JSON list of C-alpha atoms in Angstrom, two decimals:
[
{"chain": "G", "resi": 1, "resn": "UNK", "atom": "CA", "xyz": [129.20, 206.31, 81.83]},
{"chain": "G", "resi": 2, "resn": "UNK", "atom": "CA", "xyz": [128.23, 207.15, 78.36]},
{"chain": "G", "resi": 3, "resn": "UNK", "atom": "CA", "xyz": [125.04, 204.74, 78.52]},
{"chain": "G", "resi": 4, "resn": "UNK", "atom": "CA", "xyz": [123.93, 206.31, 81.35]},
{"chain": "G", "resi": 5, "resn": "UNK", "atom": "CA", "xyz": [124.43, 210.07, 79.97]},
{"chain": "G", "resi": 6, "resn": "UNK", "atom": "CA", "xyz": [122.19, 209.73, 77.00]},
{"chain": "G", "resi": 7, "resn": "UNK", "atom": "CA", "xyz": [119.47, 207.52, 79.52]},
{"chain": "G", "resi": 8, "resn": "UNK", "atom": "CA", "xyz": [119.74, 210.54, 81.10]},
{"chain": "G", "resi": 9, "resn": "UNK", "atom": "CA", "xyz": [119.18, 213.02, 78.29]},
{"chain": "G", "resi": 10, "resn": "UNK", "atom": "CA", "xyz": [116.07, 211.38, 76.49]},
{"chain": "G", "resi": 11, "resn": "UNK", "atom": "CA", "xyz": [114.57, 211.06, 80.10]},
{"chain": "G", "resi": 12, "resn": "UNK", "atom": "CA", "xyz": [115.09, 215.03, 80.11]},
{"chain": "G", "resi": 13, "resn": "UNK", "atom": "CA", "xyz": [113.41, 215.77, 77.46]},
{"chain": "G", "resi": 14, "resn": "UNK", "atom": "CA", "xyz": [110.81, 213.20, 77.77]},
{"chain": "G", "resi": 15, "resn": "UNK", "atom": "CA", "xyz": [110.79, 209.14, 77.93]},
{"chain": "G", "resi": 16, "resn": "UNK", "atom": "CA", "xyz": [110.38, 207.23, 80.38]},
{"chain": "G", "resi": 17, "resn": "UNK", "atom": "CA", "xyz": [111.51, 203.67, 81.38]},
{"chain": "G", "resi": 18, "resn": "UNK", "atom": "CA", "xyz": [108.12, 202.86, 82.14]},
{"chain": "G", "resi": 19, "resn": "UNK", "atom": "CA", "xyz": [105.70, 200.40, 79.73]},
{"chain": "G", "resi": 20, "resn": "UNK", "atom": "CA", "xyz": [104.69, 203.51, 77.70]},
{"chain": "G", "resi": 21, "resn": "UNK", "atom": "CA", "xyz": [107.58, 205.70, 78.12]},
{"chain": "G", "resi": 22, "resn": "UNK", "atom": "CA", "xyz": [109.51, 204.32, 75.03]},
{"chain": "G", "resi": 23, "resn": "UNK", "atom": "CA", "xyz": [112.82, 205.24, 76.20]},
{"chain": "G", "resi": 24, "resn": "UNK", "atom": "CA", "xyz": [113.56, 201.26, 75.34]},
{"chain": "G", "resi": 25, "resn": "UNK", "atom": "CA", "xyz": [112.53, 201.60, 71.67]},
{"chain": "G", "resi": 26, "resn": "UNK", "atom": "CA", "xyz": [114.71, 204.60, 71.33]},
{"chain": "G", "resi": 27, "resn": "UNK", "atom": "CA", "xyz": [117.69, 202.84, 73.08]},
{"chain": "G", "resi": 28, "resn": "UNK", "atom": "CA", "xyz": [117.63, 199.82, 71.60]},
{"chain": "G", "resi": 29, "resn": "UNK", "atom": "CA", "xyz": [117.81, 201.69, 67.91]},
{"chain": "G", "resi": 30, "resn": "UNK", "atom": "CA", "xyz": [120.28, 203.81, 69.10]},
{"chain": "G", "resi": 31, "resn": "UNK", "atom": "CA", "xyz": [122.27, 200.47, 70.14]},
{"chain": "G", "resi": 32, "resn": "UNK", "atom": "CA", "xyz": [121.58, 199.18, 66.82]},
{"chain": "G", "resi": 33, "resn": "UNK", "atom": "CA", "xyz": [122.80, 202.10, 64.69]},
{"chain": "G", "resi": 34, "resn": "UNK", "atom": "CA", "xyz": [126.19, 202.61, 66.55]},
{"chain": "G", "resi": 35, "resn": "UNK", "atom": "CA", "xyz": [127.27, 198.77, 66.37]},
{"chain": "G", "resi": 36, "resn": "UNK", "atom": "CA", "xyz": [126.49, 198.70, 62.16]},
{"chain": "G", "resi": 37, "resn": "UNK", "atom": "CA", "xyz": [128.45, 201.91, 62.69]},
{"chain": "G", "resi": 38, "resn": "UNK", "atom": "CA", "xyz": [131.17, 201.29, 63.94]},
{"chain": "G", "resi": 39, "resn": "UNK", "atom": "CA", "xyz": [131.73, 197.67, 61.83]},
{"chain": "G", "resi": 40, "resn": "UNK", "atom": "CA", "xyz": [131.09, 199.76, 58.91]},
{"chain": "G", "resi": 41, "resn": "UNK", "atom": "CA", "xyz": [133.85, 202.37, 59.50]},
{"chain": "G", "resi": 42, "resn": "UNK", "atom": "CA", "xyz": [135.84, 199.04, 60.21]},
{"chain": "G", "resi": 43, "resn": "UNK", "atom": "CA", "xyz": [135.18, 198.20, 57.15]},
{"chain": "G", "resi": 44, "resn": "UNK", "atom": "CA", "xyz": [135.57, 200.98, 54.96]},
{"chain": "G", "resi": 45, "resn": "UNK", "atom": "CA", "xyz": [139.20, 201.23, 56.99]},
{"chain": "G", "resi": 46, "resn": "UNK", "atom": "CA", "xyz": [140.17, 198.04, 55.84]},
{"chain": "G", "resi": 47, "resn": "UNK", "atom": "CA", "xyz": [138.90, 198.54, 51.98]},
{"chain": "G", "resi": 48, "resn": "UNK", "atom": "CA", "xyz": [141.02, 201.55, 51.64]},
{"chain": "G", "resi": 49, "resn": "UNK", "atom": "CA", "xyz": [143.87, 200.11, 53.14]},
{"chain": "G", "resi": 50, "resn": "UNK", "atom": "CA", "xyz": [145.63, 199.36, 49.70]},
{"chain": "G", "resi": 51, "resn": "UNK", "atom": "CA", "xyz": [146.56, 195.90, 48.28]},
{"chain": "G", "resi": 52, "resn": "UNK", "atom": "CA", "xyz": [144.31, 193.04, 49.65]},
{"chain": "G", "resi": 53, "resn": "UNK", "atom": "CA", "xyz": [146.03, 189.64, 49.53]},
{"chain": "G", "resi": 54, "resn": "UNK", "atom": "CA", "xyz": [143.67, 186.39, 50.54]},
{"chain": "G", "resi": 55, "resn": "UNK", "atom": "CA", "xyz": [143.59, 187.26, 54.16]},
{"chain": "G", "resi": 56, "resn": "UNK", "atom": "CA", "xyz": [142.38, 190.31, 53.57]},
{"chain": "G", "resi": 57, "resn": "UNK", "atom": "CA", "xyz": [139.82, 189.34, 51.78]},
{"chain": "G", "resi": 58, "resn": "UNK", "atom": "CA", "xyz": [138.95, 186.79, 54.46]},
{"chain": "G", "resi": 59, "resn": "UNK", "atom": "CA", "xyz": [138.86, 189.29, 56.86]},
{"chain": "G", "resi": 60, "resn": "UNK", "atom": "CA", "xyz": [136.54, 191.61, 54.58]},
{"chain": "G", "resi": 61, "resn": "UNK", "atom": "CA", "xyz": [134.05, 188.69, 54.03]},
{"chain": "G", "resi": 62, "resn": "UNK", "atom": "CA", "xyz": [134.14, 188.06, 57.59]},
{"chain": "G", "resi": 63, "resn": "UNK", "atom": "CA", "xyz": [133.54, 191.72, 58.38]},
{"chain": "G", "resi": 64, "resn": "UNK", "atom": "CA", "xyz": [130.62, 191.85, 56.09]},
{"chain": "G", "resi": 65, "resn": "UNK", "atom": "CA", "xyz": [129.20, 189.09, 57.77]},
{"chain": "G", "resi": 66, "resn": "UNK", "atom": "CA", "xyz": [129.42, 190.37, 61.05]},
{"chain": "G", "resi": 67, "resn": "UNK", "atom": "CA", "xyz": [127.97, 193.42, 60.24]},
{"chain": "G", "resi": 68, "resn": "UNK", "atom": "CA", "xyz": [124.76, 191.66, 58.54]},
{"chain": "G", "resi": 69, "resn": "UNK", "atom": "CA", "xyz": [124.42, 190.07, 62.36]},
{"chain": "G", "resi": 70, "resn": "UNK", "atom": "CA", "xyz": [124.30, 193.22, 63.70]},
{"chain": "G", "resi": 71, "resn": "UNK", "atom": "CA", "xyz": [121.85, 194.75, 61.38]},
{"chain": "G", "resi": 72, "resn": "UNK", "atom": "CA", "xyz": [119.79, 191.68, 61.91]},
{"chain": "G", "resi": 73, "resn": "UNK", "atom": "CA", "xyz": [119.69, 191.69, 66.08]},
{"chain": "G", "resi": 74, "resn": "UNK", "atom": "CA", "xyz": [119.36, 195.41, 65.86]},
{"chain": "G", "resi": 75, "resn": "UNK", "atom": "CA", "xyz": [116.20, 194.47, 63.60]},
{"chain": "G", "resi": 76, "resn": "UNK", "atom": "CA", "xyz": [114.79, 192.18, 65.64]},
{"chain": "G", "resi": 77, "resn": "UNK", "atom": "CA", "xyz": [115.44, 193.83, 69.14]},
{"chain": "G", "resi": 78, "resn": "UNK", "atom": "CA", "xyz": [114.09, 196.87, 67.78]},
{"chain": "G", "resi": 79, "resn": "UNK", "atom": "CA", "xyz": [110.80, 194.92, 66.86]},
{"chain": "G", "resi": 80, "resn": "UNK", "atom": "CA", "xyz": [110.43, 193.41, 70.14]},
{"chain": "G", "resi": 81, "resn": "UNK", "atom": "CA", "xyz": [111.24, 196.74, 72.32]},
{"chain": "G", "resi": 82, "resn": "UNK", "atom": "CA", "xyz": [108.61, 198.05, 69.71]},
{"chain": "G", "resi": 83, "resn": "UNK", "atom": "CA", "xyz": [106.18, 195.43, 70.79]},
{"chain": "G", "resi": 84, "resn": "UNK", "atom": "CA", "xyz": [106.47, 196.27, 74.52]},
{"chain": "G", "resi": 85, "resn": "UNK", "atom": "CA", "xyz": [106.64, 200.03, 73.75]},
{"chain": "G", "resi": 86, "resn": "UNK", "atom": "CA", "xyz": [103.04, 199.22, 72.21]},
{"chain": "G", "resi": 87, "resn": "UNK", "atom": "CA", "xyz": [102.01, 196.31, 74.57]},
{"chain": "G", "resi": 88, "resn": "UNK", "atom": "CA", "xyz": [101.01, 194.14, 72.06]},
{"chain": "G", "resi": 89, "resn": "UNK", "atom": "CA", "xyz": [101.46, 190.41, 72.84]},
{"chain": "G", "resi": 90, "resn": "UNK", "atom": "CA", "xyz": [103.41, 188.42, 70.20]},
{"chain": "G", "resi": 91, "resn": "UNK", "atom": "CA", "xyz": [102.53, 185.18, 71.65]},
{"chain": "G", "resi": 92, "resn": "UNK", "atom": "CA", "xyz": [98.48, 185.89, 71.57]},
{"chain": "G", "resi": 93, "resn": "UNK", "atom": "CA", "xyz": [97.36, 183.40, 73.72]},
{"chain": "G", "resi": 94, "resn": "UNK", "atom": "CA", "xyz": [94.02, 182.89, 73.78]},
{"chain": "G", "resi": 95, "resn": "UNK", "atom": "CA", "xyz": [90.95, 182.64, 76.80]},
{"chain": "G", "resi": 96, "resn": "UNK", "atom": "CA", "xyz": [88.45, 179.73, 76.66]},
{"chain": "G", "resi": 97, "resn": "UNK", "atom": "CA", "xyz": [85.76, 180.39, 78.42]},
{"chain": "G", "resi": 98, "resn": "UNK", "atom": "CA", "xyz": [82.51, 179.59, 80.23]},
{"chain": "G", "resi": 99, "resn": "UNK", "atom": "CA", "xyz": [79.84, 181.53, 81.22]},
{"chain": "G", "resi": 100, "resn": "UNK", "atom": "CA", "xyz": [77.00, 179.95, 82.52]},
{"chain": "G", "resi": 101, "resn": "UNK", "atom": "CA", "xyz": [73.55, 181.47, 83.12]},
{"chain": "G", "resi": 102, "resn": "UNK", "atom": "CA", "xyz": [69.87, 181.42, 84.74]},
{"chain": "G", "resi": 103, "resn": "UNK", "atom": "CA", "xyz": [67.82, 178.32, 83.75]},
{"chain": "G", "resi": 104, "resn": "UNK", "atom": "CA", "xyz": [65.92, 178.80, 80.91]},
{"chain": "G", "resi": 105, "resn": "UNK", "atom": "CA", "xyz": [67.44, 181.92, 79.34]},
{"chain": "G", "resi": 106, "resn": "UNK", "atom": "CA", "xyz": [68.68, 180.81, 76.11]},
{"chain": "G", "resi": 107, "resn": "UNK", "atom": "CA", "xyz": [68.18, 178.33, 73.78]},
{"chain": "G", "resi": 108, "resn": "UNK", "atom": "CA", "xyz": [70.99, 178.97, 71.41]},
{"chain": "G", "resi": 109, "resn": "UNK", "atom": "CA", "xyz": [73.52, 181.45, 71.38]},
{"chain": "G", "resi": 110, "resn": "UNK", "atom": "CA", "xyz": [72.68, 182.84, 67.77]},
{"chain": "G", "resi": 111, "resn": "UNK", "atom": "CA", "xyz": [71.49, 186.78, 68.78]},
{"chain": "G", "resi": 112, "resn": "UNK", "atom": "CA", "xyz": [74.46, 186.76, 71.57]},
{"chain": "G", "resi": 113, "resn": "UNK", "atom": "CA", "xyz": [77.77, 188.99, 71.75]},
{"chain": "G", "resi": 114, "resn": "UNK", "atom": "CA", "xyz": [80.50, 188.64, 74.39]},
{"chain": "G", "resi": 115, "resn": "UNK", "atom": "CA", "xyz": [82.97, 191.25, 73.64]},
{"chain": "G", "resi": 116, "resn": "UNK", "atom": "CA", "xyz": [86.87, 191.57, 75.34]},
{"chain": "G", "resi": 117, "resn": "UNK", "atom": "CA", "xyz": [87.29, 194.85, 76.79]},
{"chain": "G", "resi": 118, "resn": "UNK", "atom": "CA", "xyz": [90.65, 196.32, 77.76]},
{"chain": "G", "resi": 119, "resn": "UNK", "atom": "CA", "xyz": [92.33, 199.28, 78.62]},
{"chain": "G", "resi": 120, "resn": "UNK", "atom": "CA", "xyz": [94.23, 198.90, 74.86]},
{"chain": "G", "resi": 121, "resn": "UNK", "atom": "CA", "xyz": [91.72, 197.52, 72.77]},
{"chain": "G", "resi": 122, "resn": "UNK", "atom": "CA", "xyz": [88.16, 195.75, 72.37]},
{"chain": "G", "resi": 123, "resn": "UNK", "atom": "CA", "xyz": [87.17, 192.62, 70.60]},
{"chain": "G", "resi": 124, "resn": "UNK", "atom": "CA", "xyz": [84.42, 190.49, 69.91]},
{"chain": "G", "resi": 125, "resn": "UNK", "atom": "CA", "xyz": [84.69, 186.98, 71.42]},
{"chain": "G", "resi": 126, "resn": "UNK", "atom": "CA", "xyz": [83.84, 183.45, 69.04]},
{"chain": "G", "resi": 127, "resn": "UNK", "atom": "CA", "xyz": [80.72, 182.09, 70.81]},
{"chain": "G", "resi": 128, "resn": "UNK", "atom": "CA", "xyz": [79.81, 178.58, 70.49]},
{"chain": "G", "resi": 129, "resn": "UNK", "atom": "CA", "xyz": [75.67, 178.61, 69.10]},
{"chain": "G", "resi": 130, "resn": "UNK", "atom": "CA", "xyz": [75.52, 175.16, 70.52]},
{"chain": "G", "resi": 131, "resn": "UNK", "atom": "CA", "xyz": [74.85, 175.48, 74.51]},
{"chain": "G", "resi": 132, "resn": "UNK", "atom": "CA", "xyz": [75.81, 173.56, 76.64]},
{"chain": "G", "resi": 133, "resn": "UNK", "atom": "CA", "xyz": [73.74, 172.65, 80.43]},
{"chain": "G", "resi": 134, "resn": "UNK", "atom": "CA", "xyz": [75.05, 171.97, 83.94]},
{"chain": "G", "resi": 135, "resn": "UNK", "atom": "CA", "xyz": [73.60, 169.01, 85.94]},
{"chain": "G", "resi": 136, "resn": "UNK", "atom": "CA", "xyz": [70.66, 171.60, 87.31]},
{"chain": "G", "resi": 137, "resn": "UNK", "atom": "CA", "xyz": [69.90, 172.61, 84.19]},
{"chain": "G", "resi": 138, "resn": "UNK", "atom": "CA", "xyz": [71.49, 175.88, 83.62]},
{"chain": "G", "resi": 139, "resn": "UNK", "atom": "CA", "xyz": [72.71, 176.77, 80.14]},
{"chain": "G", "resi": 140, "resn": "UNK", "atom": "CA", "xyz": [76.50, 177.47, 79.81]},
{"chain": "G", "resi": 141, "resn": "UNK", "atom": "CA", "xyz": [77.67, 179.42, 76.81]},
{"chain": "G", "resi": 142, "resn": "UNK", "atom": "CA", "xyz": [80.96, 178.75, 75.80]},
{"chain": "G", "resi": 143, "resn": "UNK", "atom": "CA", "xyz": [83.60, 180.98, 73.36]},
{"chain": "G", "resi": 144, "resn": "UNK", "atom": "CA", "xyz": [87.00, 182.03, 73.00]},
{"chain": "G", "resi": 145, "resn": "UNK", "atom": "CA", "xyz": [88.80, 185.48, 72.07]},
{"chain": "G", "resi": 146, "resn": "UNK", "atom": "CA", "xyz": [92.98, 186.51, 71.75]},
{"chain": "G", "resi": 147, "resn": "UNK", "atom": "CA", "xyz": [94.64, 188.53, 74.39]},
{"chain": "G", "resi": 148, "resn": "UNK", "atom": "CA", "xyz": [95.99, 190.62, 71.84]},
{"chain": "G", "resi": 149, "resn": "UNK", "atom": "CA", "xyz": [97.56, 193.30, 74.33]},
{"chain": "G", "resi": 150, "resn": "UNK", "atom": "CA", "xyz": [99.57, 193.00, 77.49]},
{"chain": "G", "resi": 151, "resn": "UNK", "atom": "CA", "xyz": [97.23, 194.33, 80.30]},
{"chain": "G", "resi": 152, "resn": "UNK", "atom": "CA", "xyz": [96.07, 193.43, 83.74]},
{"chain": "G", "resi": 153, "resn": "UNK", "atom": "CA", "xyz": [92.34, 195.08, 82.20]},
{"chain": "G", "resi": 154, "resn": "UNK", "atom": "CA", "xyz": [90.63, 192.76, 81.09]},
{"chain": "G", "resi": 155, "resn": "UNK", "atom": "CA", "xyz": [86.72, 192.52, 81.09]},
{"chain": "G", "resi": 156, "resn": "UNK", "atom": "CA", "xyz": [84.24, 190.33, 79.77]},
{"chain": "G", "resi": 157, "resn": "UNK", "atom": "CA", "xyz": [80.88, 191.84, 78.29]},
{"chain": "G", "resi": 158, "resn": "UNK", "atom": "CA", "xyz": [78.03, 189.58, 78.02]},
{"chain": "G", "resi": 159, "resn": "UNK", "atom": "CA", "xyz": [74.94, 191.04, 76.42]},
{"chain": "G", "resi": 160, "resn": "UNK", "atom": "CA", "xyz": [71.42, 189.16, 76.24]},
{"chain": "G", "resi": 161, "resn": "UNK", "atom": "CA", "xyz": [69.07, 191.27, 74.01]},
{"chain": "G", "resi": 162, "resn": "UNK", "atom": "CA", "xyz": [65.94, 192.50, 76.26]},
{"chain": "G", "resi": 163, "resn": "UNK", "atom": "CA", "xyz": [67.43, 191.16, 78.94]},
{"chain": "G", "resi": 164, "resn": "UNK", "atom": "CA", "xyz": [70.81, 191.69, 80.57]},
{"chain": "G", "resi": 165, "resn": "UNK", "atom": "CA", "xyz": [74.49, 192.99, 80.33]},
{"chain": "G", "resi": 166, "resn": "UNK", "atom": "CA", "xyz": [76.66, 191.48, 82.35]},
{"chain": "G", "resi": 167, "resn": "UNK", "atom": "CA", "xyz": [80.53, 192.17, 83.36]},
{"chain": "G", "resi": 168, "resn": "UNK", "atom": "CA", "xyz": [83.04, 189.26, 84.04]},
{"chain": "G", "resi": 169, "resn": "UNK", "atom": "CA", "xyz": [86.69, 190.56, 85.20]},
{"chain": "G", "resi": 170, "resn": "UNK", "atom": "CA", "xyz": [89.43, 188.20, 83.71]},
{"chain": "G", "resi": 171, "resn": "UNK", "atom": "CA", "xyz": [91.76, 187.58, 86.22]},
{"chain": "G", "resi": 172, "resn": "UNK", "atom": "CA", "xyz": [94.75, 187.21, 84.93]},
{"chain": "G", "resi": 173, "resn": "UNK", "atom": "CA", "xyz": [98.44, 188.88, 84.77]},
{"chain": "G", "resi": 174, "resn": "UNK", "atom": "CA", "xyz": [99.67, 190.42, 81.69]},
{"chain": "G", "resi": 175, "resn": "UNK", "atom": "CA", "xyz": [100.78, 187.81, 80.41]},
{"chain": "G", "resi": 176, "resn": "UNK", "atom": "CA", "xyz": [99.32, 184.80, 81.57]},
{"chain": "G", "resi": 177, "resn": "UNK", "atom": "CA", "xyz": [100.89, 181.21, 81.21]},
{"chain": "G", "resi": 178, "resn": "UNK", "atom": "CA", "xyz": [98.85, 178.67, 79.47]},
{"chain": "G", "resi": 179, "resn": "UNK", "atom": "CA", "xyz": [96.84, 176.19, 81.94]},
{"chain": "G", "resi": 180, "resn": "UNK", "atom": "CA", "xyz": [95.27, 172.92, 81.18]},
{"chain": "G", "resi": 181, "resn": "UNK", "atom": "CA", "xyz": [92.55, 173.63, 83.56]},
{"chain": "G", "resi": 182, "resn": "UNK", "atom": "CA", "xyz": [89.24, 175.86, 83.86]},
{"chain": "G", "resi": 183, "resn": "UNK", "atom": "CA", "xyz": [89.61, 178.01, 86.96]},
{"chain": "G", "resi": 184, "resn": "UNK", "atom": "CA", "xyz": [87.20, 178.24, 89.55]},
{"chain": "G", "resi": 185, "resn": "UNK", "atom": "CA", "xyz": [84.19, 179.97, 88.93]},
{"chain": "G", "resi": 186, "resn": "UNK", "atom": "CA", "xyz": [83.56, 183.31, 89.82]},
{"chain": "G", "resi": 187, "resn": "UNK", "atom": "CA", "xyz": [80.42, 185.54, 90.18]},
{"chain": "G", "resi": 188, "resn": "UNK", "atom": "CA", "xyz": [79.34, 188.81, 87.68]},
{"chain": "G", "resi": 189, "resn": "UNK", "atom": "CA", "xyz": [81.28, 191.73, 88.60]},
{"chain": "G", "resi": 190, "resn": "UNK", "atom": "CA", "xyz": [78.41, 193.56, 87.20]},
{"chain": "G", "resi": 191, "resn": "UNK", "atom": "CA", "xyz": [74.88, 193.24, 86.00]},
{"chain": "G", "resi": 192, "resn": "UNK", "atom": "CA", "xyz": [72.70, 196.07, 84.36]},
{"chain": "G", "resi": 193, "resn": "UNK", "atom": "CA", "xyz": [68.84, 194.74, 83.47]},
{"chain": "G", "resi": 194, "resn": "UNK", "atom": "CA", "xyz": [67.67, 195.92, 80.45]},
{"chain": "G", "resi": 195, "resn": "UNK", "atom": "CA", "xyz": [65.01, 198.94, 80.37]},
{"chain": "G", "resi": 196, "resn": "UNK", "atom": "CA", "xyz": [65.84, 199.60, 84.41]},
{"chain": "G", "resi": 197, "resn": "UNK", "atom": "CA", "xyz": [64.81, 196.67, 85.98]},
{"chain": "G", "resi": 198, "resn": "UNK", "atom": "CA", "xyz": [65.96, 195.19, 89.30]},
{"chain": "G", "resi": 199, "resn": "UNK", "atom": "CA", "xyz": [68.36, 192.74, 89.46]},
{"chain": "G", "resi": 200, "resn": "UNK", "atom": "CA", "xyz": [67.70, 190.24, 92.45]},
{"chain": "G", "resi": 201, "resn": "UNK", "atom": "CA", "xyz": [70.38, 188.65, 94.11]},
{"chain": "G", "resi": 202, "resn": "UNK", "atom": "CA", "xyz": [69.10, 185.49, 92.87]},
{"chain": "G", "resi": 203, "resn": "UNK", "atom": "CA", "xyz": [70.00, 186.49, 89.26]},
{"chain": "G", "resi": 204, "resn": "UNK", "atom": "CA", "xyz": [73.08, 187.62, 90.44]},
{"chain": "G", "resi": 205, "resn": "UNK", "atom": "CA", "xyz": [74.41, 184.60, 92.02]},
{"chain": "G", "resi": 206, "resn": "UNK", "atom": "CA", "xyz": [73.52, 182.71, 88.72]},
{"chain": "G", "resi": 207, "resn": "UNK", "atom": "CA", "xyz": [75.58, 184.35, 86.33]},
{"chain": "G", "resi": 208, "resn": "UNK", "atom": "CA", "xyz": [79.30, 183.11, 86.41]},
{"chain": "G", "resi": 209, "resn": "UNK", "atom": "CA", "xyz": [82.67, 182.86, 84.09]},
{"chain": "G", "resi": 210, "resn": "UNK", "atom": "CA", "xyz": [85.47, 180.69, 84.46]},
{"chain": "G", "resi": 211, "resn": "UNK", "atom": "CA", "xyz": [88.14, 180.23, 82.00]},
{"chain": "G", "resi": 212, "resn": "UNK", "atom": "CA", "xyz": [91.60, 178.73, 80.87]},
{"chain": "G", "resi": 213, "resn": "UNK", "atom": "CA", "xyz": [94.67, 180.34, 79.25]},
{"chain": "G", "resi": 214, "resn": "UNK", "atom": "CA", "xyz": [95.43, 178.42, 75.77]}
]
């Protein structure tokens, strides 16, 4: 079939149907261009087609209409093959989370970043300065940051100045639903002391995220 010819062609000479190929981009333009094309032609048929009584010009005005539809859903499927092409994630939903730490590490949460890595992007998290404690007396920090980009890499970076940097994994699928409920909690993936210093397995086991989808 014709579809499947020119599939074929731009996969010769280089897309790909994958996230990152943009043969859908490309496709869905192509789409877009060929139906305003061919209503146009229509069109210009039917305006050069001599004397135009009232159905005519019914016809013409419902044409023109028509093609105005088409030019629109071109428009907008091109933005959202666009958007996958790029991975971005109209929705945005955004993580709330938790992290909770030693006892006695922080007061407030003033000098602290948490930053969103990803394979696409990087972003600084909104920390709450208020802490809150658990029942043994553990401070919790709490924050939330957008998931701007469609990935399944996602990591949390905690830094405590002079002290710690710790790695959460979020996870999540690439576009997660939104959930009413924290998750369970889960241990650091990762946790570098600052100026080379050992990191017990009691310091370990007391850093831990969990989080919600909003």
């Amino acid at each position: 079939m014709p579809g499947d010819s020119v599939t074929s062609l731009l996969q010769a000479v280089g897309f790909s149907d994958g996230p990152d190929g943009g043969l859908g981009i490309v496709m869905s333009a192509l789409a877009g261009i060929a139906a305003a094309l061919a209503v146009a032609i229509m069109l210009s048929v039917h305006f050069h087609s001599g004397h135009r009584g009232r159905h005519d010009l019914v016809k013409h005005g419902l044409a023109a209409s028509a093609v105005l539809v088409l030019l629109a859903f071109a428009i907008s499927d091109i933005r959202h093959a666009a958007q996958a092409y790029l991975g971005l994630n109209p929705a945005k939903p955004a993580v709330e989370f938790e992290i909770r730490l030693p006892k006695a590490t922080l007061t407030t949460a003033a000098d602290i970043q948490i930053e969103l890595l990803t394979d696409r992007n990087q972003k600084l998290a909104k920390v709450q300065e208020a802490l809150a404690s658990t029942a043994d007396g553990r401070s919790i920090l709490r924050g939330t940051v957008t998931l701007d980009y469609r990935t399944t890499e996602r990591m949390m970076v905690l830094n405590l100045p002079g002290r710690t940097q710790s790695t959460f994994r979020l996870r999540l699928p690439a576009s997660p639903s939104r959930s009413d409920q924290f998750g369970p909690w889960h241990l650091a993936d990762g946790i570098v002391a600052a100026n080379g210093g050992t990191v017990t397995s009691e310091i370990h086991d007391a850093f831990a995220i969990r989080y919600r989808v909003l």
